Amino acid sequence: MRVDADGGLLLFRVSGVPVLLAPSWWLGSLVVVVLYAPLVGRLLPGAGLALSWTLAVAFALLLGASVFAHELGHTLVALRMGIPVRRLRLFLLGGLSEVARSPKRPAQEGLVAVAGPVVSLVLAGGCALLLLTVPSGATWLLVAQCAVANLAVAVFNLLPGLPLDGGRMLRAGVWAVTGARASGTRAAVVGGWLVAAALGVWALEGLANGSEDRWLRLGVCVVTGWFVLTGANAELSAEQRRSWPPDLDIAQLMLPVLQLPAESPVSDALAASAGRGVVLVRADGVAAGLLDTVEAQRLAAQTPHVPAEQAAEQVRADSVLLLSEPGEEIAERVRETAAWQFLVVDDDGRPAGVLRREDLRHAIAQRRSR
């Protein structure tokens, strides 16, 4: 195991997806252990201090394993549908499967979202059946803990508010009905705010009535309420960044495209560009890449007659945009792809222009500031 760049502990990989344990997971597990241990004596009369703490630690670990299984469901379904997953992270009383791009259709969003709760419910049901064969005592309580942990993960995530799975299903439903992803996001963000408020009310109700689990309830509600509230606001901000101004046309932003032989001297290619995007084409007709003007200027100053191909930025599948693509999808692709310029092609695959990341960012920021 090693520590990832963002501070998470890399546990292992599943289908190539790294599974990380964030530092906050330890804090969340400690809170669960401290608040759950006193309840063991009530659930299992006669349990000593050592057994109470052992079962409390086991419950925290089972909760973490339940969250992992839940997120693994999301990850495997996303991969099955061709949606790349950057990593799976476990953190403070929760987890997240970080997809590399948003689902393109409501059905994809809904299927990926529902996969996690389905896994949790299946595990909860399996543990509940196992309880029928396990004798009463510490082992029975341990199996019951596993059932409760998975049921809690499933029920909580089915609540209709972002960033929970129920919120993603709500977004998929509104998206399917209205045809607008943004409308679904706004509805699910409001749902997230309501879920956070409901958690606060439930915690206060436990304190007011002197419930036996009031401190455990308060701790869990504070942490999860904060998670839901910040997650919902983050989803709203992401949707606002993703939105495409209605008066913005990609054709207004892209540079005219010029095709030149890849073996052209870099100084000639640079001079010929003159504010245009340059596609460098090899003798066999295959595109060598887009001319990187910064690199071309450096080479032209030192060795002006070297082939322009040495200053080419490779054209990858994710750096090719379709002129007829919806604006939101273009904005998302540009935001998530590590390239500073993109080749725009028409429906027949012919180069139509070159879009620079900075030009798009400036145009969107300018229209939002109006």
PDB file of N, CA, C and O in Angstrom, residues 17-51:
ATOM      1  N   VAL A  17      -9.138   0.255 -11.499  1.00  0.00           N
ATOM      2  CA  VAL A  17      -9.555   1.460 -10.770  1.00  0.00           C
ATOM      3  C   VAL A  17      -8.932   1.451  -9.375  1.00  0.00           C
ATOM      4  O   VAL A  17      -9.135   0.501  -8.609  1.00  0.00           O
ATOM      5  N   PRO A  18      -8.153   2.471  -9.011  1.00  0.00           N
ATOM      6  CA  PRO A  18      -7.546   2.503  -7.676  1.00  0.00           C
ATOM      7  C   PRO A  18      -8.589   2.728  -6.585  1.00  0.00           C
ATOM      8  O   PRO A  18      -9.501   3.538  -6.742  1.00  0.00           O
ATOM      9  N   VAL A  19      -8.453   1.989  -5.503  1.00  0.00           N
ATOM     10  CA  VAL A  19      -9.332   2.136  -4.335  1.00  0.00           C
ATOM     11  C   VAL A  19      -8.534   2.843  -3.250  1.00  0.00           C
ATOM     12  O   VAL A  19      -7.511   2.326  -2.782  1.00  0.00           O
ATOM     13  N   LEU A  20      -8.979   4.031  -2.855  1.00  0.00           N
ATOM     14  CA  LEU A  20      -8.251   4.877  -1.910  1.00  0.00           C
ATOM     15  C   LEU A  20      -9.009   5.016  -0.601  1.00  0.00           C
ATOM     16  O   LEU A  20     -10.238   5.116  -0.589  1.00  0.00           O
ATOM     17  N   LEU A  21      -8.254   5.054   0.473  1.00  0.00           N
ATOM     18  CA  LEU A  21      -8.817   5.280   1.805  1.00  0.00           C
ATOM     19  C   LEU A  21      -8.374   6.669   2.262  1.00  0.00           C
ATOM     20  O   LEU A  21      -7.199   6.899   2.549  1.00  0.00           O
ATOM     21  N   ALA A  22      -9.315   7.602   2.284  1.00  0.00           N
ATOM     22  CA  ALA A  22      -8.995   8.985   2.647  1.00  0.00           C
ATOM     23  C   ALA A  22      -8.709   9.091   4.148  1.00  0.00           C
ATOM     24  O   ALA A  22      -9.235   8.306   4.947  1.00  0.00           O
ATOM     25  N   PRO A  23      -7.887  10.057   4.563  1.00  0.00           N
ATOM     26  CA  PRO A  23      -7.594  10.229   5.992  1.00  0.00           C
ATOM     27  C   PRO A  23      -8.847  10.420   6.840  1.00  0.00           C
ATOM     28  O   PRO A  23      -8.893   9.985   7.988  1.00  0.00           O
ATOM     29  N   SER A  24      -9.878  11.044   6.282  1.00  0.00           N
ATOM     30  CA  SER A  24     -11.092  11.294   7.061  1.00  0.00           C
ATOM     31  C   SER A  24     -11.832  10.003   7.416  1.00  0.00           C
ATOM     32  O   SER A  24     -12.658   9.995   8.330  1.00  0.00           O
ATOM     33  N   TRP A  25     -11.542   8.896   6.705  1.00  0.00           N
ATOM     34  CA  TRP A  25     -12.198   7.630   7.029  1.00  0.00           C
ATOM     35  C   TRP A  25     -11.856   7.207   8.452  1.00  0.00           C
ATOM     36  O   TRP A  25     -12.709   6.680   9.174  1.00  0.00           O
ATOM     37  N   TRP A  26     -10.616   7.424   8.851  1.00  0.00           N
ATOM     38  CA  TRP A  26     -10.198   7.034  10.202  1.00  0.00           C
ATOM     39  C   TRP A  26     -10.965   7.827  11.254  1.00  0.00           C
ATOM     40  O   TRP A  26     -11.367   7.284  12.279  1.00  0.00           O
ATOM     41  N   LEU A  27     -11.170   9.129  10.991  1.00  0.00           N
ATOM     42  CA  LEU A  27     -11.918   9.960  11.931  1.00  0.00           C
ATOM     43  C   LEU A  27     -13.362   9.491  12.027  1.00  0.00           C
ATOM     44  O   LEU A  27     -13.915   9.354  13.134  1.00  0.00           O
ATOM     45  N   GLY A  28     -13.990   9.226  10.878  1.00  0.00           N
ATOM     46  CA  GLY A  28     -15.367   8.757  10.900  1.00  0.00           C
ATOM     47  C   GLY A  28     -15.510   7.433  11.620  1.00  0.00           C
ATOM     48  O   GLY A  28     -16.456   7.226  12.391  1.00  0.00           O
ATOM     49  N   SER A  29     -14.574   6.519  11.401  1.00  0.00           N
ATOM     50  CA  SER A  29     -14.628   5.213  12.061  1.00  0.00           C
ATOM     51  C   SER A  29     -14.431   5.360  13.568  1.00  0.00           C
ATOM     52  O   SER A  29     -15.075   4.659  14.360  1.00  0.00           O
ATOM     53  N   LEU A  30     -13.564   6.273  13.977  1.00  0.00           N
ATOM     54  CA  LEU A  30     -13.346   6.505  15.406  1.00  0.00           C
ATOM     55  C   LEU A  30     -14.615   7.023  16.071  1.00  0.00           C
ATOM     56  O   LEU A  30     -14.983   6.588  17.179  1.00  0.00           O
ATOM     57  N   VAL A  31     -15.312   7.925  15.385  1.00  0.00           N
ATOM     58  CA  VAL A  31     -16.579   8.447  15.917  1.00  0.00           C
ATOM     59  C   VAL A  31     -17.591   7.323  16.094  1.00  0.00           C
ATOM     60  O   VAL A  31     -18.270   7.222  17.128  1.00  0.00           O
ATOM     61  N   VAL A  32     -17.682   6.439  15.098  1.00  0.00           N
ATOM     62  CA  VAL A  32     -18.621   5.319  15.171  1.00  0.00           C
ATOM     63  C   VAL A  32     -18.273   4.403  16.331  1.00  0.00           C
ATOM     64  O   VAL A  32     -19.145   3.977  17.106  1.00  0.00           O
ATOM     65  N   VAL A  33     -16.991   4.089  16.512  1.00  0.00           N
ATOM     66  CA  VAL A  33     -16.560   3.180  17.584  1.00  0.00           C
ATOM     67  C   VAL A  33     -16.889   3.763  18.951  1.00  0.00           C
ATOM     68  O   VAL A  33     -17.464   3.099  19.818  1.00  0.00           O
ATOM     69  N   VAL A  34     -16.533   5.036  19.147  1.00  0.00           N
ATOM     70  CA  VAL A  34     -16.740   5.676  20.451  1.00  0.00           C
ATOM     71  C   VAL A  34     -18.223   5.776  20.798  1.00  0.00           C
ATOM     72  O   VAL A  34     -18.626   5.556  21.945  1.00  0.00           O
ATOM     73  N   LEU A  35     -19.056   6.075  19.803  1.00  0.00           N
ATOM     74  CA  LEU A  35     -20.478   6.249  20.080  1.00  0.00           C
ATOM     75  C   LEU A  35     -21.244   4.926  20.104  1.00  0.00           C
ATOM     76  O   LEU A  35     -22.282   4.823  20.764  1.00  0.00           O
ATOM     77  N   TYR A  36     -20.723   3.906  19.416  1.00  0.00           N
ATOM     78  CA  TYR A  36     -21.444   2.630  19.350  1.00  0.00           C
ATOM     79  C   TYR A  36     -21.113   1.702  20.520  1.00  0.00           C
ATOM     80  O   TYR A  36     -21.969   0.931  20.962  1.00  0.00           O
ATOM     81  N   ALA A  37     -19.887   1.771  21.025  1.00  0.00           N
ATOM     82  CA  ALA A  37     -19.466   0.844  22.086  1.00  0.00           C
ATOM     83  C   ALA A  37     -20.410   0.852  23.296  1.00  0.00           C
ATOM     84  O   ALA A  37     -20.759  -0.223  23.811  1.00  0.00           O
ATOM     85  N   PRO A  38     -20.862   2.020  23.801  1.00  0.00           N
ATOM     86  CA  PRO A  38     -21.779   1.995  24.948  1.00  0.00           C
ATOM     87  C   PRO A  38     -23.114   1.298  24.660  1.00  0.00           C
ATOM     88  O   PRO A  38     -23.779   0.826  25.593  1.00  0.00           O
ATOM     89  N   LEU A  39     -23.506   1.233  23.381  1.00  0.00           N
ATOM     90  CA  LEU A  39     -24.782   0.598  23.045  1.00  0.00           C
ATOM     91  C   LEU A  39     -24.701  -0.926  23.064  1.00  0.00           C
ATOM     92  O   LEU A  39     -25.728  -1.600  23.183  1.00  0.00           O
ATOM     93  N   VAL A  40     -23.487  -1.478  22.946  1.00  0.00           N
ATOM     94  CA  VAL A  40     -23.343  -2.934  22.891  1.00  0.00           C
ATOM     95  C   VAL A  40     -23.849  -3.581  24.172  1.00  0.00           C
ATOM     96  O   VAL A  40     -24.486  -4.640  24.152  1.00  0.00           O
ATOM     97  N   GLY A  41     -23.580  -2.929  25.318  1.00  0.00           N
ATOM     98  CA  GLY A  41     -24.034  -3.480  26.600  1.00  0.00           C
ATOM     99  C   GLY A  41     -25.544  -3.625  26.659  1.00  0.00           C
ATOM    100  O   GLY A  41     -26.065  -4.560  27.281  1.00  0.00           O
ATOM    101  N   ARG A  42     -26.256  -2.699  26.007  1.00  0.00           N
ATOM    102  CA  ARG A  42     -27.714  -2.776  25.994  1.00  0.00           C
ATOM    103  C   ARG A  42     -28.193  -3.835  24.998  1.00  0.00           C
ATOM    104  O   ARG A  42     -29.193  -4.504  25.225  1.00  0.00           O
ATOM    105  N   LEU A  43     -27.468  -3.961  23.875  1.00  0.00           N
ATOM    106  CA  LEU A  43     -27.848  -4.942  22.863  1.00  0.00           C
ATOM    107  C   LEU A  43     -27.457  -6.363  23.254  1.00  0.00           C
ATOM    108  O   LEU A  43     -28.101  -7.329  22.841  1.00  0.00           O
ATOM    109  N   LEU A  44     -26.377  -6.475  24.046  1.00  0.00           N
ATOM    110  CA  LEU A  44     -25.857  -7.789  24.436  1.00  0.00           C
ATOM    111  C   LEU A  44     -25.567  -7.765  25.936  1.00  0.00           C
ATOM    112  O   LEU A  44     -24.432  -7.543  26.353  1.00  0.00           O
ATOM    113  N   PRO A  45     -26.593  -7.952  26.762  1.00  0.00           N
ATOM    114  CA  PRO A  45     -26.407  -7.899  28.217  1.00  0.00           C
ATOM    115  C   PRO A  45     -25.306  -8.860  28.678  1.00  0.00           C
ATOM    116  O   PRO A  45     -25.207  -9.993  28.216  1.00  0.00           O
ATOM    117  N   GLY A  46     -24.478  -8.356  29.555  1.00  0.00           N
ATOM    118  CA  GLY A  46     -23.389  -9.180  30.069  1.00  0.00           C
ATOM    119  C   GLY A  46     -22.091  -9.017  29.315  1.00  0.00           C
ATOM    120  O   GLY A  46     -21.062  -9.584  29.724  1.00  0.00           O
ATOM    121  N   ALA A  47     -22.100  -8.280  28.224  1.00  0.00           N
ATOM    122  CA  ALA A  47     -20.870  -8.069  27.459  1.00  0.00           C
ATOM    123  C   ALA A  47     -19.907  -7.194  28.248  1.00  0.00           C
ATOM    124  O   ALA A  47     -20.289  -6.152  28.801  1.00  0.00           O
ATOM    125  N   GLY A  48     -18.667  -7.615  28.335  1.00  0.00           N
ATOM    126  CA  GLY A  48     -17.655  -6.847  29.050  1.00  0.00           C
ATOM    127  C   GLY A  48     -17.138  -5.696  28.219  1.00  0.00           C
ATOM    128  O   GLY A  48     -17.517  -5.507  27.053  1.00  0.00           O
ATOM    129  N   LEU A  49     -16.248  -4.936  28.828  1.00  0.00           N
ATOM    130  CA  LEU A  49     -15.706  -3.758  28.150  1.00  0.00           C
ATOM    131  C   LEU A  49     -14.945  -4.151  26.884  1.00  0.00           C
ATOM    132  O   LEU A  49     -15.100  -3.515  25.832  1.00  0.00           O
ATOM    133  N   ALA A  50     -14.124  -5.214  26.999  1.00  0.00           N
ATOM    134  CA  ALA A  50     -13.318  -5.630  25.844  1.00  0.00           C
ATOM    135  C   ALA A  50     -14.201  -6.076  24.684  1.00  0.00           C
ATOM    136  O   ALA A  50     -13.967  -5.712  23.522  1.00  0.00           O
ATOM    137  N   LEU A  51     -15.241  -6.859  24.990  1.00  0.00           N
ATOM    138  CA  LEU A  51     -16.129  -7.337  23.935  1.00  0.00           C
ATOM    139  C   LEU A  51     -16.913  -6.186  23.310  1.00  0.00           C
ATOM    140  O   LEU A  51     -17.132  -6.150  22.091  1.00  0.00           O
TER     141      LEU A  51
END
